[in-house]
mmCIF file of C-alpha atoms and ligand atoms in Angstrom:
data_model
loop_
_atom_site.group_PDB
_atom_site.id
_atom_site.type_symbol
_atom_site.label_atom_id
_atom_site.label_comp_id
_atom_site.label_asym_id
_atom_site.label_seq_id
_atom_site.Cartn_x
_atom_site.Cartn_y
_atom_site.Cartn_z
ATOM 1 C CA UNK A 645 0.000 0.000 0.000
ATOM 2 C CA UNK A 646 1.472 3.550 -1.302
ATOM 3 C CA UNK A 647 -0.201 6.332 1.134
ATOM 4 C CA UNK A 648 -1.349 6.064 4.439
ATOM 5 C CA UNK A 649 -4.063 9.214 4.096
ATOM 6 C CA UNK A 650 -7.532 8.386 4.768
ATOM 7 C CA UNK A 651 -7.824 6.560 1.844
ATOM 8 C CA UNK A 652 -5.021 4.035 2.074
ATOM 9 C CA UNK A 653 -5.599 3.141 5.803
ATOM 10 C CA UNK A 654 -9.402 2.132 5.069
ATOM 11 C CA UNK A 655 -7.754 -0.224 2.294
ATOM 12 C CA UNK A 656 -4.813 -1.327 4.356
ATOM 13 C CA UNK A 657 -7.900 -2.005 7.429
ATOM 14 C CA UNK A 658 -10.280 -3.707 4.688
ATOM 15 C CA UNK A 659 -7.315 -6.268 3.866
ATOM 16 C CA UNK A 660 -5.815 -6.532 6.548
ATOM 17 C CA UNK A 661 -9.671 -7.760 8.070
ATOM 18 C CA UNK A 662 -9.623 -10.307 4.960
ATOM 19 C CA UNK A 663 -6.179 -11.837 5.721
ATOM 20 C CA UNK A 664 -4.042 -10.259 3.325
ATOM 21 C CA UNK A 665 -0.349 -9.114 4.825
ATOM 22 C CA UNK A 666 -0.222 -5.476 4.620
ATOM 23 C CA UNK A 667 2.751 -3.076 4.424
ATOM 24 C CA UNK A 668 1.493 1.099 4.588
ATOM 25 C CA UNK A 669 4.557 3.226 3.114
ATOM 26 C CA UNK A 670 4.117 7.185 3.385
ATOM 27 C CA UNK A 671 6.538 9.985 3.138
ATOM 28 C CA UNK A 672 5.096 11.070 6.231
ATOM 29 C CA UNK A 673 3.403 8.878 8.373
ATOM 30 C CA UNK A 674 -0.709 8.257 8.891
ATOM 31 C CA UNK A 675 -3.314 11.279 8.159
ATOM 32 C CA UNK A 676 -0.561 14.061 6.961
ATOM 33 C CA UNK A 677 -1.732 14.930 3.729
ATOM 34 C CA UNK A 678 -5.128 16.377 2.608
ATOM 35 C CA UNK A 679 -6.621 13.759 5.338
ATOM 36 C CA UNK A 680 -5.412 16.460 7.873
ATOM 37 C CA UNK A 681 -7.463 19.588 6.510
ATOM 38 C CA UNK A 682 -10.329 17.013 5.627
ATOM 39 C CA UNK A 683 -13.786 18.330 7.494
ATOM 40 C CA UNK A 684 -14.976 15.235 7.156
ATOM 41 C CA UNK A 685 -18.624 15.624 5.726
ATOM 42 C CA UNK A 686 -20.705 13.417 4.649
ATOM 43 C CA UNK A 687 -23.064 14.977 2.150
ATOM 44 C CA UNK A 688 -23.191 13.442 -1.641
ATOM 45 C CA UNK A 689 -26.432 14.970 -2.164
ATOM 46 C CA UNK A 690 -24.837 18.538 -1.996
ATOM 47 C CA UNK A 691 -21.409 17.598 -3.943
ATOM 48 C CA UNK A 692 -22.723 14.823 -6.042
ATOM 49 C CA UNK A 693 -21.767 17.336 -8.974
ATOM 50 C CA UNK A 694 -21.787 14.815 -11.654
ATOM 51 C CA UNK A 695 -24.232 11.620 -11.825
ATOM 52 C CA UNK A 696 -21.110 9.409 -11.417
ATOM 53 C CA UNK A 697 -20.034 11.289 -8.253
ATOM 54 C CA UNK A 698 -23.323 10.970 -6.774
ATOM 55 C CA UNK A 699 -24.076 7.667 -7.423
ATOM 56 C CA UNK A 700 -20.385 6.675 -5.625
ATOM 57 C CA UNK A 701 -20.972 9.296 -3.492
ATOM 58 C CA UNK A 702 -24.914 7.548 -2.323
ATOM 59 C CA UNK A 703 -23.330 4.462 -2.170
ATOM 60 C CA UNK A 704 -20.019 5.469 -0.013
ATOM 61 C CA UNK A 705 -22.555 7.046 2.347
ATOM 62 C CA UNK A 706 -24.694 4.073 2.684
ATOM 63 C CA UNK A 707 -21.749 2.176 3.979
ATOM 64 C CA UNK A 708 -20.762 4.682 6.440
ATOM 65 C CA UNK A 709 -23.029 3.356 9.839
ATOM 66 C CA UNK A 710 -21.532 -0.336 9.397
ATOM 67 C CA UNK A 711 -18.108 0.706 8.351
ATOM 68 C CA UNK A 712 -17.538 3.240 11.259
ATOM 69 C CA UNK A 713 -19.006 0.511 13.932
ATOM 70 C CA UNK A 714 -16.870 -2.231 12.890
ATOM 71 C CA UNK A 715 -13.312 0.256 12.813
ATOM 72 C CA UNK A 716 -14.414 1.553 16.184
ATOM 73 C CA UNK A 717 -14.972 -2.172 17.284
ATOM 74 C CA UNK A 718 -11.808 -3.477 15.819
ATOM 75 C CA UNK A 719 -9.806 -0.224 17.120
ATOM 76 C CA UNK A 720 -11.465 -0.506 20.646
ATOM 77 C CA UNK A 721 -11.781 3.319 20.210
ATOM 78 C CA UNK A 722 -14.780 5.951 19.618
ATOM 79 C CA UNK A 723 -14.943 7.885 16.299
ATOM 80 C CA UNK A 724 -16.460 11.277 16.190
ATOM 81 C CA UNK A 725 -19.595 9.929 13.509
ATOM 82 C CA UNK A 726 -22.791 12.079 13.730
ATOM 83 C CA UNK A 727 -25.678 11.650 11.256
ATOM 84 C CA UNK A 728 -27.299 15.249 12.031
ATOM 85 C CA UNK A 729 -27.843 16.224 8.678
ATOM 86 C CA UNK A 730 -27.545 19.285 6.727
ATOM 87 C CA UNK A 731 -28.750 23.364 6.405
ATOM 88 C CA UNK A 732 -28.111 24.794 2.932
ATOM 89 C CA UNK A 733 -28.635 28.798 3.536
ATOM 90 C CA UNK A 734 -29.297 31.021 1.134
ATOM 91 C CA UNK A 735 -28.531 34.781 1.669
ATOM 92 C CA UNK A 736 -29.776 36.918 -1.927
ATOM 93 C CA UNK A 737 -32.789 35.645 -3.906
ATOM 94 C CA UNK A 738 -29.966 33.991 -6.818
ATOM 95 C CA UNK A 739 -28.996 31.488 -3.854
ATOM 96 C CA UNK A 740 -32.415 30.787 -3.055
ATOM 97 C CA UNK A 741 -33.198 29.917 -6.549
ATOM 98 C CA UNK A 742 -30.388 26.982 -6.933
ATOM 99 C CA UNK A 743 -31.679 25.773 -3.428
ATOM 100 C CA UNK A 744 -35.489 25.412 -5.018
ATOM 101 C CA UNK A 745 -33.809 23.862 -8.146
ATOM 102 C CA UNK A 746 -32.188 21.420 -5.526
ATOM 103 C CA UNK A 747 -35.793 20.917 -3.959
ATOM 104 C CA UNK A 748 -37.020 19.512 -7.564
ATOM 105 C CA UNK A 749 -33.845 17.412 -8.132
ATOM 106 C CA UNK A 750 -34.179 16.180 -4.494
ATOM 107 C CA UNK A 751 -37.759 15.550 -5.163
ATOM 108 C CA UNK A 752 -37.907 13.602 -8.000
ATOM 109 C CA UNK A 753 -35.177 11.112 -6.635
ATOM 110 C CA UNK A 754 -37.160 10.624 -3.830
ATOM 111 C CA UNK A 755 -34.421 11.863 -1.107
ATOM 112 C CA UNK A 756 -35.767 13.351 2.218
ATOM 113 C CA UNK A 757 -35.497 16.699 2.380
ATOM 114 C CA UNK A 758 -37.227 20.319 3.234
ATOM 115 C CA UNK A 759 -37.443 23.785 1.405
ATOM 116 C CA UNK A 760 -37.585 26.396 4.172
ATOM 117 C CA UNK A 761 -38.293 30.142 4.081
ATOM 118 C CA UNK A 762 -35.280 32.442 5.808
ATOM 119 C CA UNK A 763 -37.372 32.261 9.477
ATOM 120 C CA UNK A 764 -38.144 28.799 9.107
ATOM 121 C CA UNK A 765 -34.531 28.333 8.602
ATOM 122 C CA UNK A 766 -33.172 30.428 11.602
ATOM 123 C CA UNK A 767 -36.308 28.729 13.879
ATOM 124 C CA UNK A 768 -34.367 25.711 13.172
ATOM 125 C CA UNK A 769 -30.851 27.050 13.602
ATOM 126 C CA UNK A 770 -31.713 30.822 15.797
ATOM 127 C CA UNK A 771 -27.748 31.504 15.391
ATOM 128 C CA UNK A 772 -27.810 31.989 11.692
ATOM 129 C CA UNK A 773 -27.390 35.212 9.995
ATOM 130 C CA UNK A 774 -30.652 37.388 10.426
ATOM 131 C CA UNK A 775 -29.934 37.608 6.477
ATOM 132 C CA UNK A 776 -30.632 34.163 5.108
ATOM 133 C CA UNK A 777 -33.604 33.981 3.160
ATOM 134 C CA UNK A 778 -33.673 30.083 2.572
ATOM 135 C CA UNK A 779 -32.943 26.969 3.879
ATOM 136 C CA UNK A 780 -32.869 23.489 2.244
ATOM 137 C CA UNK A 781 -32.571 20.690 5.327
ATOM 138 C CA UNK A 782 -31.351 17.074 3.988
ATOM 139 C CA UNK A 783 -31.470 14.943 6.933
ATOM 140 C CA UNK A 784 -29.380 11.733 5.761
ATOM 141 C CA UNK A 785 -26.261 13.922 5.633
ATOM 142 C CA UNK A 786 -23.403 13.501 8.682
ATOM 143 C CA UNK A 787 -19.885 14.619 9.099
ATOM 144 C CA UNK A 788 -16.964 12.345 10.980
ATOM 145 C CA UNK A 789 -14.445 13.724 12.880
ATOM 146 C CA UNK A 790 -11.105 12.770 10.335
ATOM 147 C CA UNK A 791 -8.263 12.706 12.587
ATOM 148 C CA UNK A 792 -10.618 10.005 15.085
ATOM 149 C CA UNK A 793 -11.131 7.801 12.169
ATOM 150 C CA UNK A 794 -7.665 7.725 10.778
ATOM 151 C CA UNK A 795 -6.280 6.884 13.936
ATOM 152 C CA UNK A 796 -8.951 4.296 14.811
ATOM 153 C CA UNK A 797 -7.967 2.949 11.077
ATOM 154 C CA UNK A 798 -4.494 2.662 11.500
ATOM 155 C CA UNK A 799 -5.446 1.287 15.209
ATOM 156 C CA UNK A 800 -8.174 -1.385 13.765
ATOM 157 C CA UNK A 801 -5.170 -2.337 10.524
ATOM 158 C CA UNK A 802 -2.739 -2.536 12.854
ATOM 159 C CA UNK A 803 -4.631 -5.143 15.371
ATOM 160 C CA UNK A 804 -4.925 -7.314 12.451
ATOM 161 C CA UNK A 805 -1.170 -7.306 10.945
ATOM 162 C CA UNK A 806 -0.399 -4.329 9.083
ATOM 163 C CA UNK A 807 2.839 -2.691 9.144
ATOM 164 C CA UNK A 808 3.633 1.087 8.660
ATOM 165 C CA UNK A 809 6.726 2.561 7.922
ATOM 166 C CA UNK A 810 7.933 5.921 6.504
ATOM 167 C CA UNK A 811 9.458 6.354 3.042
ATOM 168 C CA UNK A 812 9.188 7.755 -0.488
ATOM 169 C CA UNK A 813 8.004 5.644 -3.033
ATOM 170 C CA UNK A 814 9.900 7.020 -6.528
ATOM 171 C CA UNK A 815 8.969 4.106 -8.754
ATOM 172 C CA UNK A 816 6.945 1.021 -9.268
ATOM 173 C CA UNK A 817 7.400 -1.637 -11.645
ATOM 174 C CA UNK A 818 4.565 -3.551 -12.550
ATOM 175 C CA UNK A 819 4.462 -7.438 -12.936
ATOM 176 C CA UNK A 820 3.591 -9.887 -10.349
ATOM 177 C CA UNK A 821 5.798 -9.562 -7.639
ATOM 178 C CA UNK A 822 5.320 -6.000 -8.223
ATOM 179 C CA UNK A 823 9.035 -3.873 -7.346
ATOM 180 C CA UNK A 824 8.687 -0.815 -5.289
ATOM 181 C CA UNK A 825 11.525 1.401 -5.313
ATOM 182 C CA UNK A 826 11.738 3.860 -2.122
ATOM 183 C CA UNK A 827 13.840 5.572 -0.470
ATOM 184 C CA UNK A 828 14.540 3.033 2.110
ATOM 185 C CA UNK A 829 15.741 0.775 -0.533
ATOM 186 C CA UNK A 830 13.538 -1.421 -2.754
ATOM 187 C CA UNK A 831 10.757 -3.793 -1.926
ATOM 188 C CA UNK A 832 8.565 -6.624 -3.661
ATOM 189 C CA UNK A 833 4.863 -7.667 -2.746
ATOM 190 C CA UNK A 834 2.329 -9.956 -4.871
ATOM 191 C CA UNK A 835 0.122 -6.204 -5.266
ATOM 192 C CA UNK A 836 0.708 -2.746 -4.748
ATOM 193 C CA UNK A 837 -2.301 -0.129 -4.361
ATOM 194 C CA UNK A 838 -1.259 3.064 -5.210
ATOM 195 C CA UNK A 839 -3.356 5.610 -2.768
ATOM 196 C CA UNK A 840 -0.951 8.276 -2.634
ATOM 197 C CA UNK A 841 -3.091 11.242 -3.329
ATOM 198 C CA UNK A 842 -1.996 14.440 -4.880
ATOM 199 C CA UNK A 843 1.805 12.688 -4.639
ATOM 200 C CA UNK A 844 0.858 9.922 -6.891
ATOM 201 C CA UNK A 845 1.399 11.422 -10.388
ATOM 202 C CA UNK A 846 5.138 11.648 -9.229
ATOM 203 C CA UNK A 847 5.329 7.829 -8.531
ATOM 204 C CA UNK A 848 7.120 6.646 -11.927
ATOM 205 C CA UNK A 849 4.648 3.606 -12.623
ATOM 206 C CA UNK A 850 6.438 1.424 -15.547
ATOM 207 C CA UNK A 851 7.120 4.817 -17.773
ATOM 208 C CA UNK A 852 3.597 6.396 -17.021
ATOM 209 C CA UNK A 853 2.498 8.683 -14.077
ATOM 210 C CA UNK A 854 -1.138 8.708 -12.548
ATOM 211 C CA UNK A 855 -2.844 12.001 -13.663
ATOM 212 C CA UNK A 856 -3.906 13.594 -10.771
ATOM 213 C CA UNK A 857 -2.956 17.288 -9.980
ATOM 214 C CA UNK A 858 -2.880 19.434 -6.383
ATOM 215 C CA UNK A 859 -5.817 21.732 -5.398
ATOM 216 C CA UNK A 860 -5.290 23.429 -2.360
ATOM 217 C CA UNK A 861 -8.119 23.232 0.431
ATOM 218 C CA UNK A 862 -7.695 25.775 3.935
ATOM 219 C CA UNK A 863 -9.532 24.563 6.613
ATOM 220 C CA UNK A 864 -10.182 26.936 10.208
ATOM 221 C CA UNK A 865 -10.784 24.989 13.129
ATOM 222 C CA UNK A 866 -12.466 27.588 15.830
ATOM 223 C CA UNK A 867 -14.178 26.461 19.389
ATOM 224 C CA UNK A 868 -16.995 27.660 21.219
ATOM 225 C CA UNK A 869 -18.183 26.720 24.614
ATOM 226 C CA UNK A 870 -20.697 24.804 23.435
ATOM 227 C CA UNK A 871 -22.215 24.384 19.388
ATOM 228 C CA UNK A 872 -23.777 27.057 17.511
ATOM 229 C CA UNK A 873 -25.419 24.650 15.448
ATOM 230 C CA UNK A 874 -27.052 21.339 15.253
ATOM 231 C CA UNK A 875 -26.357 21.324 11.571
ATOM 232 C CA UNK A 876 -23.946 20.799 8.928
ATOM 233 C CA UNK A 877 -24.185 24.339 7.687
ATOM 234 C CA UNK A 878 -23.750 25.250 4.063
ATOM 235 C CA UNK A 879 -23.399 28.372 2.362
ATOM 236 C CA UNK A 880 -22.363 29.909 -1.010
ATOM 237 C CA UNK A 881 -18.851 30.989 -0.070
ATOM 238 C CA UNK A 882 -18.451 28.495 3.296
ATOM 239 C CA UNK A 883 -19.440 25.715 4.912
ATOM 240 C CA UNK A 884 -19.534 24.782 9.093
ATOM 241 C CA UNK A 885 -18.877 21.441 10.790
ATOM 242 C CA UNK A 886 -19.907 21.389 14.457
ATOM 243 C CA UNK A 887 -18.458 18.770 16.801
ATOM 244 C CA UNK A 888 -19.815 18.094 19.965
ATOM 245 C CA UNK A 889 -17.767 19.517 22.060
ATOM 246 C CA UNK A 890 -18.141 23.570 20.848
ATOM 247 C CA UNK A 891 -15.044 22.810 17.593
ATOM 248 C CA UNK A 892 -16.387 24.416 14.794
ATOM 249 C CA UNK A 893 -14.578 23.961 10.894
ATOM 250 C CA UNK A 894 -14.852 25.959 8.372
ATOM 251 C CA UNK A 895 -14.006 25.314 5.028
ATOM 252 C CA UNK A 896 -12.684 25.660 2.464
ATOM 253 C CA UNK A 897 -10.980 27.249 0.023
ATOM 254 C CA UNK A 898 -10.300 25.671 -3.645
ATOM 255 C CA UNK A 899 -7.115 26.897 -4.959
ATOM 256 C CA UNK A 900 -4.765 25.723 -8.199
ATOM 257 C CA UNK A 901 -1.477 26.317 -6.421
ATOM 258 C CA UNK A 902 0.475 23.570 -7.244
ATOM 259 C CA UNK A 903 2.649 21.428 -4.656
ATOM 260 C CA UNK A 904 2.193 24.498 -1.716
ATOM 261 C CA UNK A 905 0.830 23.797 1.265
ATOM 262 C CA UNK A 906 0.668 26.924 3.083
ATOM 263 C CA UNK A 907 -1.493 28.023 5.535
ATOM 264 C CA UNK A 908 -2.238 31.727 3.514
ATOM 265 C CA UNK A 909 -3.170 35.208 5.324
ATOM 266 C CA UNK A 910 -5.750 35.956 2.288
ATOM 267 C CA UNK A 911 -7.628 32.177 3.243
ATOM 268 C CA UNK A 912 -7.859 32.697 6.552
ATOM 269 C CA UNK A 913 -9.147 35.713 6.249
ATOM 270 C CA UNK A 914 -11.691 34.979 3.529
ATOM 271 C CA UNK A 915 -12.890 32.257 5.865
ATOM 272 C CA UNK A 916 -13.253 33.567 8.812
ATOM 273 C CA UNK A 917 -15.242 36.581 6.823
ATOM 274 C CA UNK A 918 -17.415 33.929 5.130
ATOM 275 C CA UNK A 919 -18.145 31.555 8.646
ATOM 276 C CA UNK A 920 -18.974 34.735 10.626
ATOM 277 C CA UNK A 921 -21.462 35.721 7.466
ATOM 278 C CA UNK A 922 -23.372 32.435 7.900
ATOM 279 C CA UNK A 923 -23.503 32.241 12.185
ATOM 280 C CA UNK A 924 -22.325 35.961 13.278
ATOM 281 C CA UNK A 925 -21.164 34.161 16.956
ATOM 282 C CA UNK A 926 -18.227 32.591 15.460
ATOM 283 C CA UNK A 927 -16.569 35.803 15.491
ATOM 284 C CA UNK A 928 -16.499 35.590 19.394
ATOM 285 C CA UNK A 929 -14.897 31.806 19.216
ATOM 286 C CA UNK A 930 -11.503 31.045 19.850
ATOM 287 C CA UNK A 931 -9.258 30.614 17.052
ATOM 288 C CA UNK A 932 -7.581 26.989 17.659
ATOM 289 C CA UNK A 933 -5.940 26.358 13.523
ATOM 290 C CA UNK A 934 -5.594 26.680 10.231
ATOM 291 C CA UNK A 935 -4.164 23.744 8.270
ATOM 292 C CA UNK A 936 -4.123 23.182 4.350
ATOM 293 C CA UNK A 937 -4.274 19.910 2.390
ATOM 294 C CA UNK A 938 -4.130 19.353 -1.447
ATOM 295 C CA UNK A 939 -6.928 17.488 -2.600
ATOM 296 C CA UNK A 940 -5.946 14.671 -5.751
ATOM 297 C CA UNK A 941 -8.310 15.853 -8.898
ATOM 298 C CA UNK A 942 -8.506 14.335 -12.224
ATOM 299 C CA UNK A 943 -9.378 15.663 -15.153
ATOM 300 C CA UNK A 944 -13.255 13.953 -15.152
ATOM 301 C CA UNK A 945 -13.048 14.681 -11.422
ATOM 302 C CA UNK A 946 -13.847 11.252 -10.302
ATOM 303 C CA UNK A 947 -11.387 8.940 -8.252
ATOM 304 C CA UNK A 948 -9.090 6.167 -10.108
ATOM 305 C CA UNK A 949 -9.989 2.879 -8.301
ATOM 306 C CA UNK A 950 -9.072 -0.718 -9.233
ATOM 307 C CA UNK A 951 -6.784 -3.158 -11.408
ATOM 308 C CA UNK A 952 -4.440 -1.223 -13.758
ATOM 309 C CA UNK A 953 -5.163 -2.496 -17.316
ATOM 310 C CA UNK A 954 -1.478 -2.932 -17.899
ATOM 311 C CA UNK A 955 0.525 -3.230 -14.698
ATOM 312 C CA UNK A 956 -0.217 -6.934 -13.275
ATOM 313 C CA UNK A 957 -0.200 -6.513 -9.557
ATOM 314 C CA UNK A 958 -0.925 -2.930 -9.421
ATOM 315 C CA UNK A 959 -4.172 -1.030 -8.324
ATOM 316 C CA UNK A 960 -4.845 2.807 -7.916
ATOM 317 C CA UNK A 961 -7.563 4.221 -5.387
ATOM 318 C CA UNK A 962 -6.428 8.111 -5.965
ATOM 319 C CA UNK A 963 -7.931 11.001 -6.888
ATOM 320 C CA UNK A 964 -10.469 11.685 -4.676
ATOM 321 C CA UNK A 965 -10.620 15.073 -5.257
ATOM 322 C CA UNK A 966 -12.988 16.301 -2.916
ATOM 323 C CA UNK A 967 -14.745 13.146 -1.466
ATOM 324 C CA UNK A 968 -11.901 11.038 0.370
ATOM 325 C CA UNK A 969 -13.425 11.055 3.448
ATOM 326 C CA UNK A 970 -16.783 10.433 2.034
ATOM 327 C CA UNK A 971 -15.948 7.911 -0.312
ATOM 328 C CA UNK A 972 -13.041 6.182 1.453
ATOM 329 C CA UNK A 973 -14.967 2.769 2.869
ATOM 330 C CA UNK A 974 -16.505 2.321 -0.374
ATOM 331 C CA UNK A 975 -13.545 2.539 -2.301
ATOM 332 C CA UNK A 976 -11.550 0.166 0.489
ATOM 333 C CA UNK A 977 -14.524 -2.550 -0.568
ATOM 334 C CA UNK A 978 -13.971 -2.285 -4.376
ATOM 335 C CA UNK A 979 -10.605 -2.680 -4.196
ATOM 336 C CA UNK A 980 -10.702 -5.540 -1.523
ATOM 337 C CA UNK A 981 -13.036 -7.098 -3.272
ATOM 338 C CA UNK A 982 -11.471 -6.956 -6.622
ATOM 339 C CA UNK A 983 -7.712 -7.502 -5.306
ATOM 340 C CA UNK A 984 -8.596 -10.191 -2.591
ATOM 341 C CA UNK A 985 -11.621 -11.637 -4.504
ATOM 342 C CA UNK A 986 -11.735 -11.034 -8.281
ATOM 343 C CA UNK A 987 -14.869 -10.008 -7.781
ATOM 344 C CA UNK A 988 -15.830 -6.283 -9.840
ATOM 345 C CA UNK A 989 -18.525 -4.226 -8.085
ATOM 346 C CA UNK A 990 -20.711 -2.015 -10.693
ATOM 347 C CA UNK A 991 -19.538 1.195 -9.399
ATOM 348 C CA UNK A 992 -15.826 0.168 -10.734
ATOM 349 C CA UNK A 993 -17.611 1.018 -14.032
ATOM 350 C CA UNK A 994 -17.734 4.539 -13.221
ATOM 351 C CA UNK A 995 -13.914 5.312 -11.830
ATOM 352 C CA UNK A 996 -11.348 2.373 -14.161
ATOM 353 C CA UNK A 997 -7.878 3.618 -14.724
ATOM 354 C CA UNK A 998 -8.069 2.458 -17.887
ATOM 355 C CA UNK A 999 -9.763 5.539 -18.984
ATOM 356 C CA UNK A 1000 -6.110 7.175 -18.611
ATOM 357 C CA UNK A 1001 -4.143 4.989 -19.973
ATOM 358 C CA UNK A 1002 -3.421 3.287 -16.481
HETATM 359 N N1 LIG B 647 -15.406 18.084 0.534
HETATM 360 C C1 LIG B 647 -15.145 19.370 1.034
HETATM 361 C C2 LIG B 647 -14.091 20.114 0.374
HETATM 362 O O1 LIG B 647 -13.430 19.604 -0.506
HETATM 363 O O2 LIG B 647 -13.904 21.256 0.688
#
């Protein structure tokens, strides 16, 4: 396994559960890539932005409830997991057109949901902006609290056999055993799954390179004494994670920087200017941290998952773009399945490498 983000450590825990002896190489160690500016929500219905995405992004949801109780099992530790469901706000009368147009789509797949007016929306959540002029509630949506998963991941793999250990991986070689070149010297394994994120178009794979390219995400993580909302909120500029105890995120920014992962004056700023616009109280909350993360995008945006068409031995599960978190367990299946079983789910369909030239 290449990449221990959030990602690689739900394959290397899905394998590890079905026998298979597991070795995790990072350049950094567990959870310090994009995992660790991840928010950690749960919410196809809102970022479904293609009818591929959604459909993975339905069916990585719909594994969430039994995939988070066996890792915390397995782990013997609690995961931040809360099903509480989403508040699209609208603030101008353009906003609260796309959230009717959202009603109809919402409507005619049959997906639980309300269309509220701006008080119906603050009766439900009184700390919103006395500005909003729409809400749109979807109930099935959740968040998880990142950093408690990975570590109950790596925990849960761990348990169950899996080795991690830090390197660079420069080059694979594909071919049953599969040769990994890093900078701890070179290893061999019967299958190597390349999860490596935004850093896995510079892993030299056989002469090609996975396309994936760096987009910048800043995340604020603020606390309050206690939550300001009961929601997932979501806005046009910003969106708002509330833990339980008072943590609030706020994300994100989308930014083509290439290979820099600063924390940036300019995105803090906009941030905190955008969170305060959707629940004005956030401007009294303590300021706790910033942290960036480059998301893995492709040029279709949808992940790479499953059996390279020409590299015997060697399977990707990158490009997540913006849906890691959210489609990490489901992706850990179709590659466990396909790797450990031979057996192809239909939603492989949708995400082949082949259709790169992988
Ligand atoms: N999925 C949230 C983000 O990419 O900002």
């Amino acid at each position: 396994m290449v990449g221990a983000g959030v990602v690689g450590c739900a394959i290397a825990y899905e394998l590890a559960v079905r026998g298979v002896q597991v070795h995790v190489i990072d350049g950094r160690g567990p959870g310090l890539g994009a995992t660790r500016a991840s928010a950690g929500m749960l919410t196809p219905y809102i970022e479904g932005h293609s009818a591929a995405l959604l459909q993975l992004g339905v069916c990585g949801l719909e594994q969430y409830d039994r995939f988070i109780s066996r890792v915390s099992s397995d782990a013997g530790a609690p995961i931040e997991y809360r099903r509480i469901g989403t508040l699209q706000i609208a603030h101008d009368d353009a906003e609260a057109g796309k959230l009717a147009e959202e009603d109809r789509a919402l409507s005619a797949m049959g997906v639980a949901h309300s269309l509220l007016s701006g008080r119906e929306a603050r009766q439900l959540e009184p700390a919103l902006d006395a500005r909003v002029t729409a809400g749109l509630r979807i109930p099935a949506h959740g968040y998880v609290g990142v950093q408690s998963l990975l570590s109950a991941l790596v925990e849960a793999a761990t348990r169950r056999g899996a080795e991690f250990s830090v390197a660079h991986v420069h080059a694979i070689d594909g071919a049953a055993p599969v040769r990994v070149e890093t900078t701890g010297g070179a290893l061999s394994a019967d299958a190597v799954v390349v999860a490596a994120g935004s850093w896995s178009g510079g892993i030299v794979l056989a002469g090609r390179q996975a396309p994936v390219r760096p987009v910048r995400g800043q995340l604020l993580h603020l606390r309050l004494s206690e939550p300001p909302v009961s929601h997932v909120v979501w806005g046009a500029a910003a969106y708002l994670v509330p833990w339980q105890d008072g943590s609030v995120l706020v994300g994100a920014t989308v930014e083509d920087v290439g290979f820099d992962e600063r924390v940036t004056v300019s995105g803090v700023r906009r941030l905190l200017d955008d969170g305060e616009r959707l629940v004005p109280a956030l401007g009294n909350a303590a300021f706790h941290e910033a942290r960036a993360g480059l998301r893995p995008a492709t040029a279709d945006e949808l992940p790479i998952i499953g059996a390279s068409s020409s590299m015997r031995g060697v399977y990707f599960a990158t490009g997540h773009y913006r849906s890691g978190v959210l489609l990490a367990p489901l992706t850990a299946a179709l590659v466990a399945d396909q790797l450990v079983d031979g057996r192809e789910r239909r939603e492989l369909a949708l995400v082949r490498p082949d259709r790169f030239g992988l």
